[in-house]
PDB file of C-alpha atoms in Angstrom:
ATOM      1  CA  MET A   1     110.078 109.393  95.674  1.00  0.00           C
ATOM      2  CA  THR A   2     107.935 111.579  93.489  1.00  0.00           C
ATOM      3  CA  ARG A   3     104.219 111.163  93.156  1.00  0.00           C
ATOM      4  CA  SER A   4     104.599 111.165  89.354  1.00  0.00           C
ATOM      5  CA  ARG A   5     106.507 107.892  89.753  1.00  0.00           C
ATOM      6  CA  HIS A   6     103.396 106.415  91.361  1.00  0.00           C
ATOM      7  CA  ALA A   7     101.208 107.654  88.504  1.00  0.00           C
ATOM      8  CA  ALA A   8     103.402 105.913  85.939  1.00  0.00           C
ATOM      9  CA  ARG A   9     102.419 102.546  87.406  1.00  0.00           C
ATOM     10  CA  VAL A  10      98.673 103.279  87.605  1.00  0.00           C
ATOM     11  CA  PRO A  11      96.460 101.696  84.926  1.00  0.00           C
ATOM     12  CA  SER A  12      95.098 104.251  82.462  1.00  0.00           C
ATOM     13  CA  ALA A  13      91.518 103.164  83.245  1.00  0.00           C
ATOM     14  CA  VAL A  14      91.811 104.615  86.768  1.00  0.00           C
ATOM     15  CA  ARG A  15      94.446 107.324  86.153  1.00  0.00           C
ATOM     16  CA  GLU A  16      91.965 110.219  86.337  1.00  0.00           C
ATOM     17  CA  ILE A  17      90.506 108.929  89.620  1.00  0.00           C
ATOM     18  CA  PHE A  18      94.009 108.376  90.994  1.00  0.00           C
ATOM     19  CA  ASP A  19      95.109 111.875  89.965  1.00  0.00           C
ATOM     20  CA  GLU A  20      92.084 113.509  91.595  1.00  0.00           C
ATOM     21  CA  THR A  21      92.455 111.452  94.775  1.00  0.00           C
ATOM     22  CA  VAL A  22      96.166 112.240  95.066  1.00  0.00           C
ATOM     23  CA  ALA A  23      95.525 115.930  94.369  1.00  0.00           C
ATOM     24  CA  ARG A  24      93.202 115.908  97.389  1.00  0.00           C
ATOM     25  CA  THR A  25      95.604 113.997  99.644  1.00  0.00           C
ATOM     26  CA  ASP A  26      98.515 116.200  98.533  1.00  0.00           C
ATOM     27  CA  ALA A  27      96.614 119.399  99.232  1.00  0.00           C
ATOM     28  CA  PHE A  28      95.670 118.199 102.692  1.00  0.00           C
ATOM     29  CA  CYS A  29      99.027 116.707 103.660  1.00  0.00           C
ATOM     30  CA  LEU A  30     101.100 119.608 102.406  1.00  0.00           C
ATOM     31  CA  ARG A  31      98.900 122.044 104.316  1.00  0.00           C
ATOM     32  CA  HIS A  32      98.353 120.152 107.572  1.00  0.00           C
ATOM     33  CA  LEU A  33     100.998 117.400 107.777  1.00  0.00           C
ATOM     34  CA  ASP A  34     104.130 117.183 105.616  1.00  0.00           C
ATOM     35  CA  GLU A  35     105.678 115.979 102.341  1.00  0.00           C
ATOM     36  CA  GLU A  36     106.388 112.507 103.711  1.00  0.00           C
ATOM     37  CA  TYR A  37     102.709 111.987 104.552  1.00  0.00           C
ATOM     38  CA  ALA A  38     101.781 113.208 101.052  1.00  0.00           C
ATOM     39  CA  ASP A  39     104.129 110.701  99.442  1.00  0.00           C
ATOM     40  CA  LEU A  40     102.893 107.803 101.589  1.00  0.00           C
ATOM     41  CA  CYS A  41      99.300 108.707 100.696  1.00  0.00           C
ATOM     42  CA  ALA A  42     100.233 108.650  96.998  1.00  0.00           C
ATOM     43  CA  THR A  43     101.873 105.246  97.501  1.00  0.00           C
ATOM     44  CA  LEU A  44      98.682 103.920  99.080  1.00  0.00           C
ATOM     45  CA  ALA A  45      96.448 105.492  96.410  1.00  0.00           C
ATOM     46  CA  ALA A  46      98.586 103.886  93.689  1.00  0.00           C
ATOM     47  CA  LYS A  47      98.297 100.495  95.346  1.00  0.00           C
ATOM     48  CA  LEU A  48      94.507 100.882  95.519  1.00  0.00           C
ATOM     49  CA  ALA A  49      94.443 102.015  91.874  1.00  0.00           C
ATOM     50  CA  ARG A  50      96.401  98.928  90.768  1.00  0.00           C
ATOM     51  CA  LYS A  51      94.137  96.495  92.635  1.00  0.00           C
ATOM     52  CA  ARG A  52      91.815  94.641  90.261  1.00  0.00           C
ATOM     53  CA  PRO A  53      89.142  95.738  90.265  1.00  0.00           C
ATOM     54  CA  SER A  54      90.223  99.034  91.778  1.00  0.00           C
ATOM     55  CA  PRO A  55      88.017  99.995  94.722  1.00  0.00           C
ATOM     56  CA  LEU A  56      88.647 103.661  93.860  1.00  0.00           C
ATOM     57  CA  VAL A  57      86.212 103.523  90.930  1.00  0.00           C
ATOM     58  CA  ARG A  58      83.245 103.285  93.303  1.00  0.00           C
ATOM     59  CA  GLY A  59      82.294 105.935  95.795  1.00  0.00           C
ATOM     60  CA  ASP A  60      83.103 109.521  96.581  1.00  0.00           C
ATOM     61  CA  ARG A  61      86.699 110.521  95.808  1.00  0.00           C
ATOM     62  CA  GLY A  62      86.795 112.878  98.774  1.00  0.00           C
ATOM     63  CA  ILE A  63      85.906 110.022 101.100  1.00  0.00           C
ATOM     64  CA  TRP A  64      88.563 107.819  99.487  1.00  0.00           C
ATOM     65  CA  ALA A  65      91.094 110.615  99.997  1.00  0.00           C
ATOM     66  CA  ALA A  66      90.038 110.973 103.632  1.00  0.00           C
ATOM     67  CA  GLY A  67      90.272 107.211 104.134  1.00  0.00           C
ATOM     68  CA  ILE A  68      93.746 107.167 102.621  1.00  0.00           C
ATOM     69  CA  VAL A  69      95.007 109.991 104.857  1.00  0.00           C
ATOM     70  CA  TYR A  70      93.394 108.335 107.882  1.00  0.00           C
ATOM     71  CA  THR A  71      94.997 104.977 107.033  1.00  0.00           C
ATOM     72  CA  ILE A  72      98.472 106.468 106.689  1.00  0.00           C
ATOM     73  CA  GLY A  73      97.886 108.422 109.896  1.00  0.00           C
ATOM     74  CA  ARG A  74      96.776 105.295 111.714  1.00  0.00           C
ATOM     75  CA  VAL A  75      99.798 103.282 110.569  1.00  0.00           C
ATOM     76  CA  ASN A  76     102.032 106.106 111.820  1.00  0.00           C
ATOM     77  CA  PHE A  77     100.131 106.923 115.039  1.00  0.00           C
ATOM     78  CA  LEU A  78      99.137 110.417 113.894  1.00  0.00           C
ATOM     79  CA  ALA A  79      96.608 110.660 116.758  1.00  0.00           C
ATOM     80  CA  ASP A  80      99.285 110.002 119.394  1.00  0.00           C
ATOM     81  CA  PRO A  81     100.240 113.288 121.086  1.00  0.00           C
ATOM     82  CA  ASN A  82     103.855 112.087 121.173  1.00  0.00           C
ATOM     83  CA  SER A  83     103.946 111.893 117.359  1.00  0.00           C
ATOM     84  CA  LYS A  84     105.148 114.659 115.116  1.00  0.00           C
ATOM     85  CA  PRO A  85     103.137 115.674 113.250  1.00  0.00           C
ATOM     86  CA  TYR A  86     100.181 115.099 115.555  1.00  0.00           C
ATOM     87  CA  LEU A  87      96.510 115.434 114.704  1.00  0.00           C
ATOM     88  CA  ARG A  88      93.554 114.043 116.627  1.00  0.00           C
ATOM     89  CA  THR A  89      91.213 111.823 114.620  1.00  0.00           C
ATOM     90  CA  GLU A  90      88.229 114.131 115.117  1.00  0.00           C
ATOM     91  CA  ASP A  91      90.321 117.102 113.938  1.00  0.00           C
ATOM     92  CA  LEU A  92      91.507 115.089 110.940  1.00  0.00           C
ATOM     93  CA  ALA A  93      87.903 114.377 109.937  1.00  0.00           C
ATOM     94  CA  ARG A  94      86.879 118.008 110.455  1.00  0.00           C
ATOM     95  CA  LEU A  95      89.769 119.310 108.337  1.00  0.00           C
ATOM     96  CA  LEU A  96      89.015 116.733 105.626  1.00  0.00           C
ATOM     97  CA  GLU A  97      85.349 117.788 105.787  1.00  0.00           C
ATOM     98  CA  VAL A  98      83.987 114.281 106.292  1.00  0.00           C
ATOM     99  CA  LYS A  99      82.226 112.531 109.146  1.00  0.00           C
ATOM    100  CA  GLN A 100      84.656 110.797 111.466  1.00  0.00           C
ATOM    101  CA  THR A 101      82.802 107.470 111.258  1.00  0.00           C
ATOM    102  CA  THR A 102      82.764 107.616 107.454  1.00  0.00           C
ATOM    103  CA  MET A 103      86.500 108.307 107.376  1.00  0.00           C
ATOM    104  CA  THR A 104      87.397 105.590 109.885  1.00  0.00           C
ATOM    105  CA  ASN A 105      85.123 103.060 108.154  1.00  0.00           C
ATOM    106  CA  LYS A 106      86.795 103.780 104.803  1.00  0.00           C
ATOM    107  CA  GLY A 107      90.177 103.478 106.491  1.00  0.00           C
ATOM    108  CA  ARG A 108      89.209 100.064 107.874  1.00  0.00           C
ATOM    109  CA  VAL A 109      88.101  98.948 104.387  1.00  0.00           C
ATOM    110  CA  ILE A 110      91.463 100.065 102.970  1.00  0.00           C
ATOM    111  CA  MET A 111      93.432  98.323 105.717  1.00  0.00           C
ATOM    112  CA  ASP A 112      91.425  95.107 105.320  1.00  0.00           C
ATOM    113  CA  THR A 113      91.534  95.170 101.510  1.00  0.00           C
ATOM    114  CA  LEU A 114      95.317  95.605 101.378  1.00  0.00           C
ATOM    115  CA  ASP A 115      96.091  93.727 104.608  1.00  0.00           C
ATOM    116  CA  ILE A 116      97.761  96.763 106.200  1.00  0.00           C
ATOM    117  CA  GLY A 117      98.609  96.699 109.886  1.00  0.00           C
ATOM    118  CA  LEU A 118      99.906  99.223 112.359  1.00  0.00           C
ATOM    119  CA  MET A 119     103.548 100.099 111.722  1.00  0.00           C
ATOM    120  CA  ASP A 120     103.392  98.422 108.283  1.00  0.00           C
ATOM    121  CA  PRO A 121     106.828  99.213 106.823  1.00  0.00           C
ATOM    122  CA  ALA A 122     105.425  99.864 103.340  1.00  0.00           C
ATOM    123  CA  PHE A 123     103.361 102.775 104.690  1.00  0.00           C
ATOM    124  CA  SER A 124     105.495 103.937 107.603  1.00  0.00           C
ATOM    125  CA  ARG A 125     107.260 107.245 107.945  1.00  0.00           C
ATOM    126  CA  ARG A 126     111.040 107.068 108.031  1.00  0.00           C
ATOM    127  CA  ASP A 127     111.189 107.814 111.773  1.00  0.00           C
ATOM    128  CA  MET A 128     108.744 104.946 112.418  1.00  0.00           C
ATOM    129  CA  ILE A 129     110.879 102.551 110.360  1.00  0.00           C
ATOM    130  CA  ASP A 130     113.975 103.605 112.268  1.00  0.00           C
ATOM    131  CA  ARG A 131     112.271 102.844 115.606  1.00  0.00           C
ATOM    132  CA  ASN A 132     110.576  99.591 114.552  1.00  0.00           C
ATOM    133  CA  PRO A 133     112.885  96.678 115.391  1.00  0.00           C
ATOM    134  CA  MET A 134     110.639  94.239 113.510  1.00  0.00           C
ATOM    135  CA  VAL A 135     111.597  95.897 110.212  1.00  0.00           C
ATOM    136  CA  TRP A 136     115.228  95.031 110.795  1.00  0.00           C
ATOM    137  CA  LEU A 137     114.993  91.515 112.251  1.00  0.00           C
ATOM    138  CA  LEU A 138     115.797  88.762 109.786  1.00  0.00           C
ATOM    139  CA  GLN A 139     116.340  85.064 110.172  1.00  0.00           C
ATOM    140  CA  ILE A 140     119.683  83.942 108.786  1.00  0.00           C
ATOM    141  CA  ASP A 141     120.671  80.292 109.180  1.00  0.00           C
ATOM    142  CA  GLY A 142     118.034  79.895 111.874  1.00  0.00           C
ATOM    143  CA  LEU A 143     119.243  82.879 113.908  1.00  0.00           C
ATOM    144  CA  LEU A 144     117.447  86.196 114.329  1.00  0.00           C
ATOM    145  CA  VAL A 145     119.766  89.064 113.453  1.00  0.00           C
ATOM    146  CA  ASP A 146     119.343  92.830 113.339  1.00  0.00           C
ATOM    147  CA  ALA A 147     120.230  93.852 109.775  1.00  0.00           C
ATOM    148  CA  ARG A 148     121.448  97.239 111.027  1.00  0.00           C
ATOM    149  CA  HIS A 149     124.445  95.474 112.589  1.00  0.00           C
ATOM    150  CA  LEU A 150     125.469  93.419 109.552  1.00  0.00           C
ATOM    151  CA  PRO A 151     128.348  94.374 107.243  1.00  0.00           C
ATOM    152  CA  GLU A 152     127.510  96.954 104.595  1.00  0.00           C
ATOM    153  CA  ALA A 153     127.865  94.491 101.684  1.00  0.00           C
ATOM    154  CA  ILE A 154     125.222  92.238 103.239  1.00  0.00           C
ATOM    155  CA  GLN A 155     122.957  95.225 103.935  1.00  0.00           C
ATOM    156  CA  VAL A 156     123.242  96.252 100.282  1.00  0.00           C
ATOM    157  CA  GLU A 157     122.196  92.770  99.148  1.00  0.00           C
ATOM    158  CA  LEU A 158     119.322  92.650 101.644  1.00  0.00           C
ATOM    159  CA  HIS A 159     118.111  96.027 100.381  1.00  0.00           C
ATOM    160  CA  ARG A 160     118.429  94.899  96.757  1.00  0.00           C
ATOM    161  CA  ARG A 161     116.233  91.908  97.593  1.00  0.00           C
ATOM    162  CA  GLY A 162     113.671  94.162  99.281  1.00  0.00           C
ATOM    163  CA  LEU A 163     114.233  92.682 102.727  1.00  0.00           C
ATOM    164  CA  ILE A 164     115.195  95.963 104.392  1.00  0.00           C
ATOM    165  CA  PRO A 165     113.960  99.473 103.503  1.00  0.00           C
ATOM    166  CA  TYR A 166     117.379 101.082 103.083  1.00  0.00           C
ATOM    167  CA  VAL A 167     121.087 100.467 103.735  1.00  0.00           C
ATOM    168  CA  PRO A 168     121.784 101.797 107.240  1.00  0.00           C
ATOM    169  CA  ALA A 169     125.573 101.768 106.693  1.00  0.00           C
ATOM    170  CA  GLN A 170     125.158 104.212 103.790  1.00  0.00           C
ATOM    171  CA  ARG A 171     122.796 106.559 105.540  1.00  0.00           C
ATOM    172  CA  ALA A 172     124.331 109.863 106.601  1.00  0.00           C
ATOM    173  CA  ASP A 173     122.518 112.649 108.448  1.00  0.00           C
ATOM    174  CA  GLY A 174     119.130 110.988 107.950  1.00  0.00           C
ATOM    175  CA  VAL A 175     119.433 110.818 104.153  1.00  0.00           C
ATOM    176  CA  ASP A 176     119.083 107.496 102.390  1.00  0.00           C
ATOM    177  CA  GLN A 177     122.138 107.045 100.190  1.00  0.00           C
ATOM    178  CA  THR A 178     120.808 104.027  98.246  1.00  0.00           C
TER     179      THR A 178
END
């Protein structure tokens, strides 16, 4: 997913703020984390930009960028030494050049505003989605089933309906084929 795709869905009234915020998150993520983090940050920034009224129009854009990176990091356990990439929260704040409490407070506001929880599939890295059984459990005719074990045709339909993030039967070598 390209970040320009996110920009296409951002209202023109907040496009400049969105662009500046994403430029900051991109610069940070591409230097200290990776492309997947950059894309997830752009996804989150776009969602904040589309909210009415957009919270991005108030406050320092650098702090919003820091809050966005922190939020995506929190959802994906960036501060867990077993995670790759790994970055401690205090190091994240230092590299983003903001106070840790300011960054974490902004992250909490973002999570509360958009009702984002830990391991939220919409903001999870691919490896987190793959390991999160809750993403794949669906109730069909009163039974809980793991969508990864259903026939490919059913997986395709579930993906089309937005019930699963990708079609596991079509995934080869870690690349989403949908």
